[in-house]
Amino acid sequence: MNIVVTGASRGIGKALVQTWTQSTTVPHHIIAISRQTAALQDIATTLAAAHSPHKLSILPFDLSCDNYDLLYQFVVEQVPHIDALVHNAGSLVNRPFYELTDGEVHSLFQINTFAAWKLTKYLYTYMPAGSHILNIGSMGGYQGSAKFAGLSAYSASKAALACWSECLAEELKPRRIAVNCLCLGAVQTEMLRQAFPDFDAPLSADEMAHFIGDFALNGQRYFNGKVLPVSVNTP
Ligand SMILES: NC(=O)c1ccc[n+]([C@@H]2O[C@H](COP(=O)([O-])OP(=O)(O)OC[C@H]3O[C@@H](n4cnc5c(N)ncnc54)[C@H](OP(=O)(O)O)[C@@H]3O)[C@@H](O)[C@H]2O)c1
């Protein structure tokens, strides 16, 4: 399967790349996008050395930039179509709303919401019937969930992503492209450590990636337009 994933340099995104490259059923061609790429280069080298059937193409790219033409060109040169597009990249600032600058709020929405919108706009015509767009949301942006002081901009940007997922599913129904949003609870990653240094999450990035990796490739057969909580607990 041909998979595009953002935020692949560390945490859940990197664990997703590792999960897919360990598949023994079908070979995958994964296009991994993030600003830093050293960890991804290591995975690509290991795959090549092991003559793996899986292929990893790496694009160093800042999702807050305007040059999405470059990203589109890279993707279409690598794969003939996309089966799964996973918007996993995310950014978090934990501070009271009155301390956040306009620039910080803009940047959070840029990465957590607009980047998914924009990337989808560029790539959806390259996705066949039966393919899946998966947005990685957060319990903070899940309607009616417990909220946390300091995470207003982050949670609002993820709530927008969740609502957009439902709307996009409607718009893409004629093309039979499914769109879902998984709202994650706490996962032990750099992002969680930054936001809640004293909190121990019940799940590792690998454990969460195991679930998301399978859902990205098969969840569209069971769900469309759904915003689903995937949470053992939250801080
Ligand atoms: N960990 C949790 O407890 C938790 C809970 C709920 C939801 N989530 C969501 O799960 C997703 C993955 O989170 P994580 O915990 O794995 O976070 P993480 O360890 O901080 O990783 C975030 C990823 O996003 C990428 N990224 C950030 N800004 C970017 C930009 N401007 N351009 C391109 N890539 C960018 C980073 O890559 P570069 O820095 O290399 O660009 C990195 O690979 C996020 O959407 C997050 O909101 C996580």
Short mmCIF file of C-alpha atoms and ligand atoms in Angstrom, two decimals:
data_model
loop_
_atom_site.label_atom_id
_atom_site.label_comp_id
_atom_site.label_asym_id
_atom_site.label_seq_id
_atom_site.Cartn_x
_atom_site.Cartn_y
_atom_site.Cartn_z
CA MET A 1 0.00 0.00 0.00
CA ASN A 2 1.09 3.58 -0.61
CA ILE A 3 1.00 5.63 2.57
CA VAL A 4 1.72 9.31 3.25
CA VAL A 5 2.32 10.23 6.90
CA THR A 6 3.24 13.59 8.43
CA GLY A 7 5.12 14.16 11.69
CA ALA A 8 7.23 11.07 11.11
CA SER A 9 10.50 12.13 12.75
CA ARG A 10 9.67 11.01 16.29
CA GLY A 11 6.94 9.87 18.67
CA ILE A 12 3.84 8.26 17.22
CA GLY A 13 4.71 9.15 13.60
CA LYS A 14 8.09 7.45 13.70
CA ALA A 15 6.54 4.45 15.46
CA LEU A 16 3.94 4.28 12.65
CA VAL A 17 6.70 4.11 10.04
CA GLN A 18 8.36 1.31 12.01
CA THR A 19 5.08 -0.60 12.40
CA TRP A 20 4.33 -0.50 8.68
CA THR A 21 7.86 -1.49 7.70
CA GLN A 22 7.54 -4.57 9.92
CA SER A 23 4.43 -5.81 8.09
CA THR A 24 4.78 -9.34 6.76
CA THR A 25 1.58 -9.34 4.68
CA VAL A 26 1.84 -6.62 1.99
CA PRO A 27 4.78 -4.43 0.95
CA HIS A 28 4.28 -0.74 1.67
CA HIS A 29 5.73 2.36 0.09
CA ILE A 30 5.74 4.98 2.85
CA ILE A 31 6.28 8.66 2.21
CA ALA A 32 7.36 10.19 5.51
CA ILE A 33 7.22 13.94 6.04
CA SER A 34 8.73 16.09 8.83
CA ARG A 35 11.31 18.84 9.24
CA GLN A 36 13.95 16.62 10.83
CA THR A 37 14.79 13.43 9.00
CA ALA A 38 17.88 11.87 10.64
CA ALA A 39 15.90 9.15 12.46
CA LEU A 40 14.04 8.35 9.24
CA GLN A 41 17.30 8.06 7.29
CA ASP A 42 18.42 5.42 9.83
CA ILE A 43 15.24 3.40 9.22
CA ALA A 44 15.65 3.70 5.43
CA THR A 45 19.27 2.49 5.67
CA THR A 46 18.23 -0.50 7.79
CA LEU A 47 15.46 -1.41 5.31
CA ALA A 48 17.85 -1.22 2.36
CA ALA A 49 20.51 -3.30 4.15
CA ALA A 50 17.91 -5.99 4.96
CA HIS A 51 16.59 -5.99 1.33
CA SER A 52 13.16 -5.25 2.80
CA PRO A 53 10.14 -5.35 0.45
CA HIS A 54 9.05 -2.06 2.01
CA LYS A 55 10.16 1.30 0.66
CA LEU A 56 10.58 4.48 2.67
CA SER A 57 10.77 7.84 0.88
CA ILE A 58 11.62 10.80 3.08
CA LEU A 59 10.69 14.42 2.49
CA PRO A 60 12.15 17.09 4.80
CA PHE A 61 9.33 19.62 4.81
CA ASP A 62 7.94 22.33 7.10
CA LEU A 63 4.15 22.03 7.01
CA SER A 64 3.81 25.69 7.93
CA CYS A 65 5.50 26.81 4.70
CA ASP A 66 3.72 27.76 1.48
CA ASN A 67 5.59 25.48 -0.90
CA TYR A 68 3.07 22.62 -1.12
CA ASP A 69 3.73 22.35 -4.88
CA LEU A 70 7.11 20.87 -3.98
CA LEU A 71 5.46 18.32 -1.69
CA TYR A 72 2.94 17.37 -4.38
CA GLN A 73 5.71 16.91 -6.96
CA PHE A 74 7.67 14.69 -4.58
CA VAL A 75 4.66 12.48 -3.85
CA VAL A 76 3.58 11.99 -7.48
CA GLU A 77 7.14 11.11 -8.48
CA GLN A 78 7.25 8.40 -5.80
CA VAL A 79 3.88 6.61 -6.04
CA PRO A 80 1.10 6.18 -8.65
CA HIS A 81 -1.65 6.81 -6.06
CA ILE A 82 -2.16 7.10 -2.28
CA ASP A 83 -4.09 4.50 -0.26
CA ALA A 84 -3.74 6.16 3.15
CA LEU A 85 -2.99 9.76 4.09
CA VAL A 86 -2.28 10.17 7.80
CA HIS A 87 -2.18 13.70 9.19
CA ASN A 88 -0.20 12.98 12.34
CA ALA A 89 2.05 16.06 12.72
CA GLY A 90 1.15 18.13 15.72
CA SER A 91 2.34 20.97 17.88
CA LEU A 92 1.46 21.85 21.47
CA VAL A 93 1.95 24.85 23.74
CA ASN A 94 0.87 24.57 27.39
CA ARG A 95 0.25 28.11 28.69
CA PRO A 96 -2.72 30.20 29.83
CA PHE A 97 -4.67 31.67 26.91
CA TYR A 98 -3.87 35.27 27.90
CA GLU A 99 -0.12 34.58 27.66
CA LEU A 100 -0.22 33.13 24.15
CA THR A 101 0.85 35.48 21.38
CA ASP A 102 -1.13 35.75 18.15
CA GLY A 103 1.84 34.15 16.40
CA GLU A 104 1.80 31.12 18.72
CA VAL A 105 -1.93 30.57 18.28
CA HIS A 106 -1.60 30.97 14.52
CA SER A 107 1.29 28.50 14.45
CA LEU A 108 -0.68 25.88 16.44
CA PHE A 109 -3.65 26.11 14.08
CA GLN A 110 -1.26 26.11 11.11
CA ILE A 111 0.23 22.73 12.06
CA ASN A 112 -2.72 21.05 13.79
CA THR A 113 -5.52 22.11 11.46
CA PHE A 114 -4.59 24.02 8.29
CA ALA A 115 -1.72 21.72 7.27
CA ALA A 116 -4.11 18.75 7.11
CA TRP A 117 -6.59 20.84 5.12
CA LYS A 118 -3.96 22.07 2.68
CA LEU A 119 -2.19 18.75 2.20
CA THR A 120 -5.53 17.05 1.55
CA LYS A 121 -6.42 19.73 -0.99
CA TYR A 122 -3.23 18.96 -2.87
CA LEU A 123 -3.47 15.17 -2.68
CA TYR A 124 -7.13 14.05 -2.64
CA THR A 125 -7.36 13.75 -6.44
CA TYR A 126 -4.49 11.29 -6.18
CA MET A 127 -6.50 8.99 -3.88
CA PRO A 128 -8.61 6.22 -5.41
CA ALA A 129 -12.00 4.91 -4.24
CA GLY A 130 -11.53 2.88 -1.07
CA SER A 131 -8.66 5.02 0.25
CA HIS A 132 -8.53 6.61 3.70
CA ILE A 133 -7.69 10.03 5.12
CA LEU A 134 -6.93 9.72 8.83
CA ASN A 135 -6.64 12.76 11.05
CA ILE A 136 -4.87 12.40 14.40
CA GLY A 137 -6.85 14.44 16.88
CA SER A 138 -6.77 14.64 20.64
CA MET A 139 -9.13 13.97 23.54
CA GLY A 140 -8.68 17.68 24.31
CA GLY A 141 -10.55 18.40 21.07
CA TYR A 142 -13.22 15.74 21.58
CA GLN A 143 -16.60 17.29 22.30
CA GLY A 144 -17.69 16.98 25.94
CA SER A 145 -14.37 15.57 27.15
CA ALA A 146 -12.41 16.79 30.20
CA LYS A 147 -10.44 19.95 29.37
CA PHE A 148 -7.06 21.15 30.68
CA ALA A 149 -5.99 24.65 31.65
CA GLY A 150 -3.17 25.80 29.39
CA LEU A 151 -4.25 23.76 26.37
CA SER A 152 -7.00 26.05 25.00
CA ALA A 153 -5.35 26.78 21.63
CA TYR A 154 -4.09 23.22 21.16
CA SER A 155 -7.47 21.70 22.07
CA ALA A 156 -9.42 24.18 19.93
CA SER A 157 -7.19 23.42 16.92
CA LYS A 158 -7.80 19.69 17.41
CA ALA A 159 -11.56 20.26 17.83
CA ALA A 160 -11.53 22.08 14.47
CA LEU A 161 -9.67 19.13 12.95
CA ALA A 162 -12.32 16.73 14.30
CA CYS A 163 -15.24 18.77 12.94
CA TRP A 164 -13.46 19.21 9.60
CA SER A 165 -13.05 15.41 9.39
CA GLU A 166 -16.82 14.98 9.56
CA CYS A 167 -17.40 17.67 6.93
CA LEU A 168 -14.71 16.37 4.59
CA ALA A 169 -16.16 12.86 4.75
CA GLU A 170 -19.41 14.26 3.34
CA GLU A 171 -17.61 16.10 0.54
CA LEU A 172 -15.53 13.09 -0.44
CA LYS A 173 -18.37 10.54 -0.38
CA PRO A 174 -18.88 10.77 -4.16
CA ARG A 175 -15.22 9.75 -4.60
CA ARG A 176 -15.57 6.96 -1.99
CA ILE A 177 -12.63 8.31 0.01
CA ALA A 178 -13.24 7.76 3.74
CA VAL A 179 -12.23 10.34 6.36
CA ASN A 180 -11.95 9.64 10.08
CA CYS A 181 -10.41 11.30 13.11
CA LEU A 182 -8.87 9.45 16.06
CA CYS A 183 -8.82 11.48 19.28
CA LEU A 184 -5.89 10.17 21.27
CA GLY A 185 -5.55 10.05 25.03
CA ALA A 186 -2.15 10.15 26.72
CA VAL A 187 0.78 8.51 24.91
CA GLN A 188 4.34 8.64 26.23
CA THR A 189 6.13 10.92 23.73
CA GLU A 190 8.20 14.10 23.68
CA MET A 191 5.03 16.15 23.23
CA LEU A 192 3.45 14.69 26.37
CA ARG A 193 6.69 15.08 28.35
CA GLN A 194 6.84 18.77 27.40
CA ALA A 195 3.22 19.42 28.30
CA PHE A 196 2.99 17.25 31.44
CA PRO A 197 6.54 16.46 32.69
CA ASP A 198 5.34 14.51 35.76
CA PHE A 199 2.74 12.37 34.02
CA ASP A 200 3.33 8.75 33.03
CA ALA A 201 1.14 7.71 30.09
CA PRO A 202 -0.31 4.19 30.01
CA LEU A 203 0.70 3.66 26.37
CA SER A 204 4.00 3.92 24.52
CA ALA A 205 4.25 5.40 21.02
CA ASP A 206 4.81 1.87 19.68
CA GLU A 207 1.64 0.55 21.31
CA MET A 208 -0.46 3.43 19.96
CA ALA A 209 1.15 3.11 16.51
CA HIS A 210 0.21 -0.56 16.43
CA PHE A 211 -3.46 0.44 16.67
CA ILE A 212 -3.30 3.51 14.40
CA GLY A 213 -1.18 1.72 11.78
CA ASP A 214 -3.83 -0.96 11.33
CA PHE A 215 -6.72 1.53 11.53
CA ALA A 216 -5.18 3.72 8.81
CA LEU A 217 -5.11 0.77 6.39
CA ASN A 218 -8.36 -0.97 7.34
CA GLY A 219 -10.54 1.40 9.39
CA GLN A 220 -12.19 2.90 6.29
CA ARG A 221 -14.00 -0.40 5.71
CA TYR A 222 -15.85 0.05 9.01
CA PHE A 223 -15.96 3.81 9.67
CA ASN A 224 -16.49 7.01 7.70
CA GLY A 225 -16.93 10.56 8.97
CA LYS A 226 -16.31 9.39 12.53
CA VAL A 227 -14.52 11.12 15.40
CA LEU A 228 -13.40 8.31 17.66
CA PRO A 229 -11.82 8.50 21.13
CA VAL A 230 -8.78 6.22 21.46
CA SER A 231 -7.97 6.80 25.09
CA VAL A 232 -7.12 4.83 28.19
CA ASN A 233 -6.75 8.07 30.13
CA THR A 234 -5.68 11.73 29.88
CA PRO A 235 -3.43 13.78 32.18
N1 LIG B 1 1.40 12.09 22.84
C1 LIG B 1 0.16 12.27 23.26
O1 LIG B 1 -0.15 12.05 24.45
C2 LIG B 1 -0.89 12.74 22.31
C3 LIG B 1 -2.20 12.87 22.80
C4 LIG B 1 -3.19 13.31 21.95
C5 LIG B 1 -2.91 13.59 20.62
N2 LIG B 1 -1.63 13.47 20.17
C6 LIG B 1 -1.36 13.79 18.75
O2 LIG B 1 -0.64 12.75 18.13
C7 LIG B 1 0.20 13.31 17.09
C8 LIG B 1 1.63 12.83 17.28
O3 LIG B 1 2.07 13.34 18.54
P1 LIG B 1 3.42 12.89 19.28
O4 LIG B 1 3.08 12.79 20.72
O5 LIG B 1 4.06 11.79 18.57
O6 LIG B 1 4.24 14.27 19.11
P2 LIG B 1 5.79 14.58 18.94
O7 LIG B 1 6.61 13.49 19.51
O8 LIG B 1 5.99 15.98 19.44
O9 LIG B 1 5.94 14.58 17.33
C9 LIG B 1 5.34 15.58 16.57
C10 LIG B 1 5.70 15.38 15.12
O10 LIG B 1 5.13 16.47 14.36
C11 LIG B 1 6.12 17.00 13.51
N3 LIG B 1 5.94 18.43 13.24
C12 LIG B 1 5.72 19.41 14.15
N4 LIG B 1 5.71 20.60 13.54
C13 LIG B 1 5.93 20.36 12.21
C14 LIG B 1 6.05 21.19 11.06
N5 LIG B 1 5.97 22.52 11.14
N6 LIG B 1 6.28 20.62 9.86
C15 LIG B 1 6.40 19.27 9.76
N7 LIG B 1 6.29 18.42 10.81
C16 LIG B 1 6.06 18.97 12.02
C17 LIG B 1 7.44 16.76 14.24
O11 LIG B 1 8.52 16.65 13.31
P3 LIG B 1 9.67 17.75 13.14
O12 LIG B 1 9.86 18.47 14.43
O13 LIG B 1 10.84 16.93 12.70
O14 LIG B 1 9.17 18.62 12.04
C18 LIG B 1 7.20 15.40 14.89
O15 LIG B 1 7.57 14.37 14.01
C19 LIG B 1 0.04 14.83 17.18
O16 LIG B 1 -0.90 15.28 16.23
C20 LIG B 1 -0.50 15.04 18.59
O17 LIG B 1 -1.24 16.24 18.71
C21 LIG B 1 -0.61 13.05 20.97
#
